[in-house]
Amino acid sequence: MKLAYWMYEGTALSGIARVTGSMKKIHTVIHGPQGDSYISVMFSMLERFHELPPFTLSAIGRREMAKGSRARLVETVLRVDQEHQPDVIVITPTCSSTLLQEDLQAVAHTLQARTKATLLVPKVNAFRDLEHYAMDQFLTQMVSTFAEERSKTERFSVNIIGPSYLGFQQLHDLEEIKKTFDLLGIDVNLVIPYGASVADLRNVTKAHLNVSLYGEYGSGLCKYLQEHFGMEYLSITPLGIRMTGRFLEEIGEKAAIDVKPYIRQQVSPASLISRCVKSVDALSSLYGKRAVVFGDYSHAVGVTYLLREIGLKVEWAGTYMTSMEKQFQAELEGLTEEVFVCDDFQKISNKIKETQPDIVFGTQMERHSSARHDLPCVVISSPAHILNFPLYSAPILGYGGMARILDTINGTIKLGLEEHLVNMFGEDNKEAEETSALQTASAAQANVQSLQGGELPWTPEAMNTLKQIPFFVRGKVQRNTETYAREKGHKEVTLEVIYAAKAYFEK
């Protein structure tokens, strides 16, 4: 077993809790030591619940270690059934219960006659399986337990598979995809697991198509529904211009809906995406920038596609999804100089330091590494921090997600005029950055006023140009330009002098 300071992928318990915590009237009994209640803290802190999540710990303490933990588990399950009255109680194995060789399935079988709720024990190895594999396996187990053969809906409808709590901005993705489907006239029959109940799962076969949004999990469920109920499925993550277009075209073909007018509208010259990508600032500054990408499977692949589409050079792209190595290598072949799989955060940090890219796209750990190396970073994948669970809409998928990512890149990387000014005059010192906004604004106002009475006169055109420069570097620009003008013997500062000074300091 590998003990690590930082893990990119959570345990099987994390994966199961993401499924059960996202569904309605499902209660989870975690059979493990006190420390395994960490999952409640994760849900409460990151997703900002008003109430405690529906998890109860069946604690394995020293007494249980010596005399067996069956009595504690029975007492906990019966109490949960009486107090919370859920439809399903999931008895979740942990590393500790696995090491103790507890037969949870036997306990559930015995207890079933004494509870109103259905008892389920996930068929995963808590000691060996990781988060996304456990999610896929347990989603399949849940649906296979309750799914029934039903007639299809009158209008074309889909099941959206994937969105869950603790997924990287997945609930925002869900709203974006729902909005797109609504505009195209496609109904959503069911979302799995987010918001689904046992009654909903019985109607899962009413949909015409299953749509798996993320490559990490959901494929097992799609294959099960295809094999047992003949349901077709689509597994394209709509991230980036090309992949979103493919995603919509495939669904349009299944639904017999012409989606091309919608796609043309979203990528037309008047759209938000085109305005951002083709703006003067982006053309002069984004194109040719060097980026590196690291994350889970879906987001690392999608963001690499997107960066290539807007003109950034991806030096390398990597993922920590070791189980999907071949698929990841094949998907990004030819799109970047290097493709790799690695789950050692320290190696990724050293690789970023050696590459020195213009911008990093990664997880929360790469954000920390980038801060140490003084590089800008955009978080695009879990594991994440509470900062990556905003209350405002922040999708990654679809055309709406693209516009938001582009906006984030613009806000992170040094663009256009800002970069030219930094190249000319250097970075402001940290002390100045820490000056309060009020003090800085006052100082900027004083600078402007002082310009009126400066010893070296400025022409009106030059003065107007100076006022257009951001206030935090305006004073430095003024001083350097006047110094240059005096050295060259100019009697006043004109537009030509400003541009000559700019060229002089850029050398």
Short mmCIF file of C-alpha atoms in Angstrom, two decimals:
data_model
loop_
_atom_site.label_atom_id
_atom_site.label_comp_id
_atom_site.label_asym_id
_atom_site.label_seq_id
_atom_site.Cartn_x
_atom_site.Cartn_y
_atom_site.Cartn_z
CA MET A 1 0.00 0.00 0.00
CA LYS A 2 1.33 3.40 -1.01
CA LEU A 3 1.14 6.14 1.60
CA ALA A 4 1.27 9.58 0.04
CA TYR A 5 1.12 13.20 1.08
CA TRP A 6 -1.18 13.93 -1.87
CA MET A 7 -3.45 11.53 -3.77
CA TYR A 8 -5.02 12.46 -7.08
CA GLU A 9 -7.78 9.86 -6.88
CA GLY A 10 -9.84 9.02 -3.80
CA THR A 11 -10.65 5.64 -2.26
CA ALA A 12 -13.54 3.33 -3.10
CA LEU A 13 -15.37 4.85 -0.13
CA SER A 14 -15.15 8.28 -1.81
CA GLY A 15 -16.61 6.89 -5.03
CA ILE A 16 -19.50 5.11 -3.32
CA ALA A 17 -20.28 8.15 -1.17
CA ARG A 18 -20.40 10.37 -4.28
CA VAL A 19 -23.11 8.09 -5.71
CA THR A 20 -25.19 7.64 -2.58
CA GLY A 21 -24.78 11.23 -1.38
CA SER A 22 -26.07 12.53 -4.71
CA MET A 23 -29.28 10.46 -4.67
CA LYS A 24 -32.59 10.96 -2.86
CA LYS A 25 -33.67 8.89 0.15
CA ILE A 26 -30.47 6.83 0.16
CA HIS A 27 -28.63 6.55 3.48
CA THR A 28 -25.06 5.34 3.80
CA VAL A 29 -23.76 3.37 6.77
CA ILE A 30 -19.96 3.49 6.75
CA HIS A 31 -18.54 0.51 8.61
CA GLY A 32 -15.10 1.66 9.66
CA PRO A 33 -13.01 3.53 12.26
CA GLN A 34 -13.72 7.11 13.36
CA GLY A 35 -11.34 8.49 10.74
CA ASP A 36 -13.55 7.27 7.90
CA SER A 37 -16.13 9.92 8.77
CA TYR A 38 -13.89 12.30 6.78
CA ILE A 39 -16.28 11.85 3.89
CA SER A 40 -18.96 13.83 5.79
CA VAL A 41 -16.50 16.70 6.22
CA MET A 42 -15.71 16.68 2.48
CA PHE A 43 -19.38 16.92 1.54
CA SER A 44 -20.16 19.59 4.11
CA MET A 45 -17.16 21.76 3.32
CA LEU A 46 -16.84 21.53 -0.48
CA GLU A 47 -20.52 21.38 -1.44
CA ARG A 48 -21.55 23.70 1.40
CA PHE A 49 -24.51 21.68 2.67
CA HIS A 50 -26.92 23.31 5.08
CA GLU A 51 -27.45 19.93 6.74
CA LEU A 52 -25.17 17.00 7.45
CA PRO A 53 -24.99 14.60 4.49
CA PRO A 54 -26.89 11.26 4.83
CA PHE A 55 -23.94 9.27 6.17
CA THR A 56 -23.76 7.43 9.49
CA LEU A 57 -20.63 5.83 10.86
CA SER A 58 -20.78 2.33 12.33
CA ALA A 59 -17.61 2.82 14.31
CA ILE A 60 -15.06 0.04 14.64
CA GLY A 61 -13.21 0.70 17.89
CA ARG A 62 -10.92 -1.29 20.14
CA ARG A 63 -13.83 -3.30 21.59
CA GLU A 64 -15.05 -4.23 18.09
CA MET A 65 -11.53 -5.13 17.02
CA ALA A 66 -11.33 -7.61 19.93
CA LYS A 67 -14.87 -9.03 19.99
CA GLY A 68 -16.11 -8.49 16.45
CA SER A 69 -18.10 -5.59 14.99
CA ARG A 70 -21.28 -7.34 13.86
CA ALA A 71 -23.35 -6.17 16.87
CA ARG A 72 -22.36 -2.53 16.31
CA LEU A 73 -23.27 -2.73 12.63
CA VAL A 74 -26.67 -4.34 13.30
CA GLU A 75 -27.51 -1.69 15.90
CA THR A 76 -26.51 1.13 13.53
CA VAL A 77 -28.48 -0.16 10.54
CA LEU A 78 -31.66 -0.67 12.59
CA ARG A 79 -31.33 2.80 14.10
CA VAL A 80 -30.85 4.42 10.69
CA ASP A 81 -33.86 2.55 9.29
CA GLN A 82 -36.08 3.74 12.15
CA GLU A 83 -34.86 7.34 12.39
CA HIS A 84 -34.33 8.28 8.72
CA GLN A 85 -36.73 5.85 6.94
CA PRO A 86 -34.76 5.81 3.65
CA ASP A 87 -35.66 3.74 0.58
CA VAL A 88 -32.19 2.19 0.53
CA ILE A 89 -29.47 1.73 3.15
CA VAL A 90 -26.04 1.19 1.64
CA ILE A 91 -23.65 -0.64 3.99
CA THR A 92 -20.27 0.53 2.80
CA PRO A 93 -17.14 -1.52 3.34
CA THR A 94 -13.91 0.24 4.27
CA CYS A 95 -10.26 -0.76 4.34
CA SER A 96 -10.63 -1.69 8.01
CA SER A 97 -13.70 -3.90 7.52
CA THR A 98 -11.94 -5.57 4.59
CA LEU A 99 -8.83 -6.25 6.68
CA LEU A 100 -11.03 -7.69 9.44
CA GLN A 101 -12.67 -9.93 6.81
CA GLU A 102 -16.15 -8.79 7.80
CA ASP A 103 -18.91 -10.48 5.77
CA LEU A 104 -21.18 -7.47 5.26
CA GLN A 105 -23.24 -9.28 2.66
CA ALA A 106 -24.25 -11.89 5.23
CA VAL A 107 -25.19 -9.21 7.75
CA ALA A 108 -27.34 -7.42 5.15
CA HIS A 109 -29.04 -10.67 4.15
CA THR A 110 -29.92 -11.42 7.78
CA LEU A 111 -31.10 -7.89 8.55
CA GLN A 112 -33.23 -7.43 5.42
CA ALA A 113 -36.29 -9.01 7.05
CA ARG A 114 -36.11 -6.51 9.95
CA THR A 115 -35.85 -3.29 7.90
CA LYS A 116 -38.26 -1.44 5.59
CA ALA A 117 -35.38 -0.12 3.50
CA THR A 118 -33.62 -2.22 0.88
CA LEU A 119 -30.10 -3.09 2.07
CA LEU A 120 -27.26 -3.00 -0.42
CA VAL A 121 -23.55 -3.79 -0.02
CA PRO A 122 -21.36 -2.40 -2.84
CA LYS A 123 -19.53 -5.10 -4.78
CA VAL A 124 -16.14 -3.42 -4.64
CA ASN A 125 -12.86 -4.07 -2.90
CA ALA A 126 -12.48 -1.15 -0.51
CA PHE A 127 -8.80 -1.95 0.00
CA ARG A 128 -7.81 -2.09 -3.66
CA ASP A 129 -10.33 -0.26 -5.88
CA LEU A 130 -10.14 3.50 -6.46
CA GLU A 131 -12.78 6.21 -6.59
CA HIS A 132 -13.88 6.19 -10.23
CA TYR A 133 -13.85 2.43 -10.67
CA ALA A 134 -15.96 2.07 -7.51
CA MET A 135 -18.38 4.71 -8.83
CA ASP A 136 -18.84 2.87 -12.09
CA GLN A 137 -19.32 -0.49 -10.40
CA PHE A 138 -21.77 0.78 -7.81
CA LEU A 139 -23.79 2.86 -10.30
CA THR A 140 -24.26 -0.31 -12.33
CA GLN A 141 -25.22 -2.26 -9.21
CA MET A 142 -27.79 0.36 -8.14
CA VAL A 143 -29.46 0.60 -11.54
CA SER A 144 -29.43 -3.16 -12.13
CA THR A 145 -31.18 -3.64 -8.75
CA PHE A 146 -34.13 -1.40 -9.57
CA ALA A 147 -34.39 -0.94 -13.38
CA GLU A 148 -37.53 -2.29 -15.04
CA GLU A 149 -38.57 -2.63 -18.67
CA ARG A 150 -40.77 0.37 -19.58
CA SER A 151 -42.19 1.94 -22.76
CA LYS A 152 -40.18 4.76 -24.33
CA THR A 153 -41.24 8.38 -23.87
CA GLU A 154 -43.29 9.91 -26.69
CA ARG A 155 -40.65 12.56 -27.46
CA PHE A 156 -36.98 11.73 -27.84
CA SER A 157 -35.39 11.70 -24.39
CA VAL A 158 -32.03 10.89 -22.85
CA ASN A 159 -30.59 9.79 -19.51
CA ILE A 160 -27.64 11.97 -18.48
CA ILE A 161 -25.12 9.78 -16.65
CA GLY A 162 -22.31 11.27 -14.62
CA PRO A 163 -23.17 14.47 -12.67
CA SER A 164 -22.68 14.01 -8.94
CA TYR A 165 -21.68 15.88 -5.83
CA LEU A 166 -17.92 16.39 -5.38
CA GLY A 167 -17.37 16.10 -9.13
CA PHE A 168 -15.39 18.96 -10.61
CA GLN A 169 -18.11 21.57 -11.32
CA GLN A 170 -20.33 18.75 -12.59
CA LEU A 171 -23.55 20.28 -11.31
CA HIS A 172 -22.76 23.42 -13.33
CA ASP A 173 -22.06 21.18 -16.35
CA LEU A 174 -25.45 19.56 -15.85
CA GLU A 175 -27.27 22.89 -16.02
CA GLU A 176 -25.37 23.84 -19.18
CA ILE A 177 -26.16 20.52 -20.90
CA LYS A 178 -29.81 20.69 -19.84
CA LYS A 179 -30.07 24.22 -21.25
CA THR A 180 -28.59 23.05 -24.56
CA PHE A 181 -30.94 20.07 -24.78
CA ASP A 182 -33.89 22.30 -24.01
CA LEU A 183 -32.96 24.63 -26.89
CA LEU A 184 -32.68 21.63 -29.23
CA GLY A 185 -35.99 20.09 -28.13
CA ILE A 186 -34.48 17.05 -26.40
CA ASP A 187 -36.08 15.87 -23.14
CA VAL A 188 -34.11 14.63 -20.14
CA ASN A 189 -35.69 11.48 -18.72
CA LEU A 190 -33.31 11.00 -15.79
CA VAL A 191 -30.01 12.24 -14.36
CA ILE A 192 -27.86 9.54 -12.73
CA PRO A 193 -26.87 9.73 -9.93
CA TYR A 194 -27.59 13.38 -9.06
CA GLY A 195 -31.15 13.80 -7.77
CA ALA A 196 -32.28 10.27 -8.70
CA SER A 197 -34.49 8.18 -6.41
CA VAL A 198 -35.36 4.50 -6.43
CA ALA A 199 -38.65 5.35 -8.21
CA ASP A 200 -36.67 7.20 -10.89
CA LEU A 201 -34.31 4.28 -11.41
CA ARG A 202 -37.30 2.04 -12.17
CA ASN A 203 -38.06 4.34 -15.13
CA VAL A 204 -34.52 4.48 -16.51
CA THR A 205 -35.48 2.44 -19.58
CA LYS A 206 -38.02 5.04 -20.73
CA ALA A 207 -35.22 7.05 -22.37
CA HIS A 208 -34.17 6.55 -26.00
CA LEU A 209 -30.46 7.15 -25.39
CA ASN A 210 -27.95 7.13 -22.52
CA VAL A 211 -25.42 9.98 -22.51
CA SER A 212 -22.27 9.42 -20.43
CA LEU A 213 -20.63 12.82 -19.88
CA TYR A 214 -17.32 11.73 -18.35
CA GLY A 215 -14.88 9.03 -19.43
CA GLU A 216 -13.85 8.11 -15.86
CA TYR A 217 -17.08 6.33 -14.99
CA GLY A 218 -20.49 5.54 -16.46
CA SER A 219 -19.35 3.26 -19.26
CA GLY A 220 -20.06 0.14 -17.20
CA LEU A 221 -23.63 1.27 -16.60
CA CYS A 222 -24.11 2.14 -20.29
CA LYS A 223 -22.89 -1.30 -21.35
CA TYR A 224 -25.19 -2.99 -18.83
CA LEU A 225 -28.26 -1.10 -20.09
CA GLN A 226 -27.33 -1.86 -23.69
CA GLU A 227 -26.82 -5.54 -22.98
CA HIS A 228 -29.96 -6.08 -20.88
CA PHE A 229 -32.40 -3.49 -22.30
CA GLY A 230 -31.01 -2.74 -25.77
CA MET A 231 -30.41 0.96 -25.00
CA GLU A 232 -27.89 2.81 -27.17
CA TYR A 233 -25.38 5.13 -25.53
CA LEU A 234 -23.08 8.03 -26.35
CA SER A 235 -19.79 8.59 -24.48
CA ILE A 236 -18.31 11.86 -25.77
CA THR A 237 -17.31 14.58 -23.31
CA PRO A 238 -18.41 17.90 -24.92
CA LEU A 239 -15.33 19.94 -24.00
CA GLY A 240 -13.81 22.15 -26.71
CA ILE A 241 -15.22 23.31 -30.03
CA ARG A 242 -14.63 20.10 -31.94
CA MET A 243 -15.78 17.69 -29.23
CA THR A 244 -18.90 19.71 -28.44
CA GLY A 245 -19.78 19.75 -32.14
CA ARG A 246 -19.30 15.97 -32.37
CA PHE A 247 -21.38 15.45 -29.23
CA LEU A 248 -24.31 17.48 -30.59
CA GLU A 249 -24.13 15.98 -34.09
CA GLU A 250 -24.25 12.44 -32.70
CA ILE A 251 -27.26 13.24 -30.52
CA GLY A 252 -28.93 15.11 -33.38
CA GLU A 253 -28.53 12.06 -35.59
CA LYS A 254 -30.07 9.77 -32.94
CA ALA A 255 -32.93 12.20 -32.30
CA ALA A 256 -33.47 13.07 -35.98
CA ILE A 257 -32.95 16.76 -35.14
CA ASP A 258 -30.91 19.15 -37.30
CA VAL A 259 -28.42 20.63 -34.82
CA LYS A 260 -26.23 22.40 -37.40
CA PRO A 261 -28.03 25.78 -37.18
CA TYR A 262 -27.46 25.78 -33.41
CA ILE A 263 -23.76 24.89 -33.81
CA ARG A 264 -23.28 27.57 -36.50
CA GLN A 265 -24.85 30.13 -34.21
CA GLN A 266 -22.56 29.21 -31.31
CA VAL A 267 -19.35 29.51 -33.37
CA SER A 268 -20.46 32.41 -35.60
CA PRO A 269 -18.33 35.60 -35.67
CA ALA A 270 -20.89 37.27 -33.41
CA SER A 271 -20.79 34.56 -30.72
CA LEU A 272 -19.06 35.01 -27.36
CA ILE A 273 -16.50 32.32 -28.21
CA SER A 274 -15.48 33.88 -31.53
CA ARG A 275 -15.32 37.36 -30.03
CA CYS A 276 -12.98 36.09 -27.33
CA VAL A 277 -10.74 33.93 -29.54
CA LYS A 278 -10.51 36.40 -32.43
CA SER A 279 -10.22 39.61 -30.44
CA VAL A 280 -7.14 41.73 -31.08
CA ASP A 281 -5.84 40.96 -27.61
CA ALA A 282 -6.21 37.20 -28.01
CA LEU A 283 -4.73 37.14 -31.50
CA SER A 284 -1.62 38.96 -30.39
CA SER A 285 -1.21 37.25 -27.06
CA LEU A 286 -2.82 33.78 -26.87
CA TYR A 287 -1.44 32.45 -30.13
CA GLY A 288 1.85 30.66 -29.60
CA LYS A 289 1.74 30.62 -25.81
CA ARG A 290 3.16 27.45 -24.26
CA ALA A 291 0.84 25.45 -22.00
CA VAL A 292 0.96 22.17 -20.07
CA VAL A 293 -2.07 20.09 -19.08
CA PHE A 294 -2.56 17.57 -16.26
CA GLY A 295 -5.71 16.14 -14.69
CA ASP A 296 -8.23 13.33 -14.85
CA TYR A 297 -9.03 11.70 -18.19
CA SER A 298 -11.97 13.75 -19.50
CA HIS A 299 -10.78 17.22 -18.55
CA ALA A 300 -7.16 16.68 -19.60
CA VAL A 301 -8.25 15.42 -23.04
CA GLY A 302 -10.91 18.10 -23.52
CA VAL A 303 -8.74 21.02 -22.43
CA THR A 304 -5.90 19.86 -24.69
CA TYR A 305 -8.29 19.91 -27.65
CA LEU A 306 -9.57 23.35 -26.65
CA LEU A 307 -6.09 24.88 -26.27
CA ARG A 308 -5.04 23.62 -29.68
CA GLU A 309 -8.20 25.12 -31.16
CA ILE A 310 -7.49 28.61 -29.79
CA GLY A 311 -3.82 28.64 -30.79
CA LEU A 312 -1.93 27.65 -27.62
CA LYS A 313 0.90 25.16 -27.92
CA VAL A 314 0.53 22.22 -25.51
CA GLU A 315 4.05 21.15 -24.51
CA TRP A 316 2.79 18.03 -22.74
CA ALA A 317 -0.41 16.52 -21.44
CA GLY A 318 -0.76 13.97 -18.66
CA THR A 319 -3.31 12.19 -16.52
CA TYR A 320 -3.29 10.34 -13.23
CA MET A 321 -5.91 7.85 -14.48
CA THR A 322 -3.54 4.90 -14.69
CA SER A 323 -6.37 2.53 -15.61
CA MET A 324 -7.01 4.52 -18.82
CA GLU A 325 -3.41 4.88 -20.00
CA LYS A 326 -3.79 3.31 -23.46
CA GLN A 327 -7.00 5.21 -24.19
CA PHE A 328 -5.41 8.51 -23.10
CA GLN A 329 -2.30 7.93 -25.22
CA ALA A 330 -4.40 7.12 -28.28
CA GLU A 331 -6.76 10.07 -27.82
CA LEU A 332 -4.01 12.72 -27.71
CA GLU A 333 -1.49 11.23 -30.11
CA GLY A 334 -0.19 13.95 -32.41
CA LEU A 335 -1.81 16.80 -30.46
CA THR A 336 1.12 17.44 -28.14
CA GLU A 337 4.84 16.74 -27.89
CA GLU A 338 4.46 14.31 -24.99
CA VAL A 339 1.60 12.27 -23.52
CA PHE A 340 2.06 10.39 -20.26
CA VAL A 341 0.37 8.85 -17.21
CA CYS A 342 1.72 9.54 -13.71
CA ASP A 343 0.21 9.65 -10.21
CA ASP A 344 3.26 11.10 -8.42
CA PHE A 345 2.55 14.78 -7.72
CA GLN A 346 6.23 15.54 -7.05
CA LYS A 347 7.26 14.35 -10.52
CA ILE A 348 4.58 16.55 -12.08
CA SER A 349 5.79 19.53 -10.04
CA ASN A 350 9.39 19.01 -11.20
CA LYS A 351 8.21 18.63 -14.79
CA ILE A 352 6.38 21.95 -14.62
CA LYS A 353 9.47 23.62 -13.20
CA GLU A 354 11.68 22.23 -16.00
CA THR A 355 9.20 23.19 -18.76
CA GLN A 356 8.53 26.77 -17.53
CA PRO A 357 5.30 27.15 -19.58
CA ASP A 358 3.35 30.37 -19.97
CA ILE A 359 0.35 28.79 -18.23
CA VAL A 360 -0.47 25.54 -16.39
CA PHE A 361 -3.80 23.68 -16.52
CA GLY A 362 -4.06 21.14 -13.72
CA THR A 363 -5.55 20.09 -10.40
CA GLN A 364 -5.35 21.87 -7.07
CA MET A 365 -1.92 20.29 -6.55
CA GLU A 366 -0.58 21.79 -9.79
CA ARG A 367 -1.94 25.11 -8.57
CA HIS A 368 0.26 24.82 -5.48
CA SER A 369 3.24 23.73 -7.59
CA SER A 370 2.73 26.60 -10.03
CA ALA A 371 2.59 29.10 -7.17
CA ARG A 372 5.99 27.82 -5.96
CA HIS A 373 7.43 28.23 -9.46
CA ASP A 374 5.74 31.63 -9.98
CA LEU A 375 3.63 30.43 -12.93
CA PRO A 376 -0.05 31.16 -13.69
CA CYS A 377 -2.39 28.18 -13.30
CA VAL A 378 -6.02 27.35 -14.10
CA VAL A 379 -7.61 24.45 -12.17
CA ILE A 380 -9.48 22.22 -14.64
CA SER A 381 -9.91 18.94 -12.81
CA SER A 382 -10.45 17.28 -9.45
CA PRO A 383 -9.04 16.93 -6.84
CA ALA A 384 -10.02 20.48 -6.10
CA HIS A 385 -10.41 23.02 -3.32
CA ILE A 386 -13.48 24.83 -2.03
CA LEU A 387 -12.47 27.72 -4.32
CA ASN A 388 -13.26 25.41 -7.25
CA PHE A 389 -16.84 24.91 -6.06
CA PRO A 390 -18.23 28.40 -6.73
CA LEU A 391 -21.80 29.39 -5.99
CA TYR A 392 -22.16 31.09 -9.38
CA SER A 393 -22.51 29.12 -12.61
CA ALA A 394 -19.10 27.85 -13.74
CA PRO A 395 -19.53 25.01 -16.27
CA ILE A 396 -16.68 23.33 -18.13
CA LEU A 397 -18.73 21.51 -20.77
CA GLY A 398 -20.65 22.82 -23.77
CA TYR A 399 -20.32 26.18 -25.47
CA GLY A 400 -21.13 27.97 -22.22
CA GLY A 401 -18.25 26.16 -20.53
CA MET A 402 -15.90 27.13 -23.33
CA ALA A 403 -16.73 30.81 -22.95
CA ARG A 404 -16.07 30.58 -19.22
CA ILE A 405 -12.72 28.79 -19.64
CA LEU A 406 -11.59 31.35 -22.20
CA ASP A 407 -12.55 34.11 -19.83
CA THR A 408 -10.58 32.42 -17.04
CA ILE A 409 -7.52 32.08 -19.28
CA ASN A 410 -7.74 35.76 -20.16
CA GLY A 411 -7.93 36.59 -16.49
CA THR A 412 -4.94 34.38 -15.62
CA ILE A 413 -2.40 34.83 -18.37
CA LYS A 414 -0.64 38.12 -19.11
CA LEU A 415 -2.31 39.54 -22.18
CA GLY A 416 -1.85 42.30 -24.73
CA LEU A 417 -1.09 45.72 -23.31
CA GLU A 418 -0.38 44.35 -19.83
CA GLU A 419 2.35 42.03 -21.11
CA HIS A 420 3.96 44.75 -23.26
CA LEU A 421 4.04 47.08 -20.29
CA VAL A 422 5.53 44.44 -18.01
CA ASN A 423 8.17 43.67 -20.63
CA MET A 424 8.98 47.37 -20.97
CA PHE A 425 9.04 48.41 -17.37
CA GLY A 426 9.19 45.22 -15.30
CA GLU A 427 6.89 43.92 -12.62
CA ASP A 428 5.63 46.18 -9.89
CA ASN A 429 7.25 45.26 -6.63
CA LYS A 430 5.30 43.22 -4.09
CA GLU A 431 5.14 46.06 -1.65
CA ALA A 432 3.24 48.13 -4.18
CA GLU A 433 0.88 45.21 -4.90
CA GLU A 434 0.02 44.99 -1.25
CA THR A 435 -0.98 48.64 -1.08
CA SER A 436 -4.68 49.00 -0.42
CA ALA A 437 -7.02 49.87 -3.27
CA LEU A 438 -7.85 53.21 -1.69
CA GLN A 439 -4.23 54.21 -1.31
CA THR A 440 -3.41 53.09 -4.84
CA ALA A 441 -6.34 54.95 -6.33
CA SER A 442 -5.34 58.10 -4.46
CA ALA A 443 -1.77 57.77 -5.64
CA ALA A 444 -2.92 57.26 -9.21
CA GLN A 445 -5.08 60.36 -9.02
CA ALA A 446 -2.13 62.30 -7.66
CA ASN A 447 0.02 61.08 -10.54
CA VAL A 448 -2.46 62.30 -13.09
CA GLN A 449 -2.71 65.67 -11.40
CA SER A 450 1.07 66.01 -11.20
CA LEU A 451 1.30 65.45 -14.91
CA GLN A 452 -0.38 68.78 -15.49
CA GLY A 453 2.49 70.64 -13.81
CA GLY A 454 5.47 68.47 -14.81
CA GLU A 455 8.71 70.12 -15.92
CA LEU A 456 8.67 68.35 -19.27
CA PRO A 457 5.47 69.27 -21.16
CA TRP A 458 3.28 66.60 -22.71
CA THR A 459 1.23 67.20 -25.85
CA PRO A 460 -2.57 66.62 -25.45
CA GLU A 461 -2.35 63.48 -27.62
CA ALA A 462 0.49 62.06 -25.51
CA MET A 463 -1.37 62.92 -22.30
CA ASN A 464 -4.50 61.10 -23.50
CA THR A 465 -2.43 58.03 -24.35
CA LEU A 466 -0.78 58.09 -20.92
CA LYS A 467 -4.18 58.20 -19.21
CA GLN A 468 -5.23 55.03 -21.03
CA ILE A 469 -2.42 53.05 -19.37
CA PRO A 470 -3.49 51.09 -16.22
CA PHE A 471 -3.00 53.25 -13.14
CA PHE A 472 -0.74 50.74 -11.37
CA VAL A 473 2.03 51.20 -13.95
CA ARG A 474 1.17 54.69 -15.17
CA GLY A 475 3.62 56.49 -12.89
CA LYS A 476 6.49 54.24 -13.94
CA VAL A 477 5.67 54.73 -17.62
CA GLN A 478 5.66 58.49 -17.14
CA ARG A 479 9.00 58.55 -15.36
CA ASN A 480 10.76 56.28 -17.82
CA THR A 481 9.37 58.11 -20.85
CA GLU A 482 10.46 61.50 -19.49
CA THR A 483 13.92 60.14 -18.67
CA TYR A 484 14.22 58.85 -22.21
CA ALA A 485 13.00 62.15 -23.67
CA ARG A 486 15.56 64.19 -21.68
CA GLU A 487 18.41 61.86 -22.65
CA LYS A 488 17.48 62.24 -26.32
CA GLY A 489 17.11 66.02 -26.04
CA HIS A 490 13.38 66.28 -26.65
CA LYS A 491 11.68 69.45 -25.44
CA GLU A 492 8.27 67.84 -25.01
CA VAL A 493 6.71 64.36 -24.88
CA THR A 494 4.80 63.54 -28.05
CA LEU A 495 3.17 60.32 -29.28
CA GLU A 496 6.33 59.61 -31.28
CA VAL A 497 8.45 59.93 -28.14
CA ILE A 498 6.19 57.50 -26.24
CA TYR A 499 6.47 54.87 -28.98
CA ALA A 500 10.24 55.43 -29.27
CA ALA A 501 10.59 54.97 -25.50
CA LYS A 502 8.50 51.79 -25.68
CA ALA A 503 10.75 50.36 -28.40
CA TYR A 504 13.86 51.41 -26.46
CA PHE A 505 12.83 49.65 -23.24
CA GLU A 506 11.62 46.53 -25.06
CA LYS A 507 15.15 45.79 -26.33
#
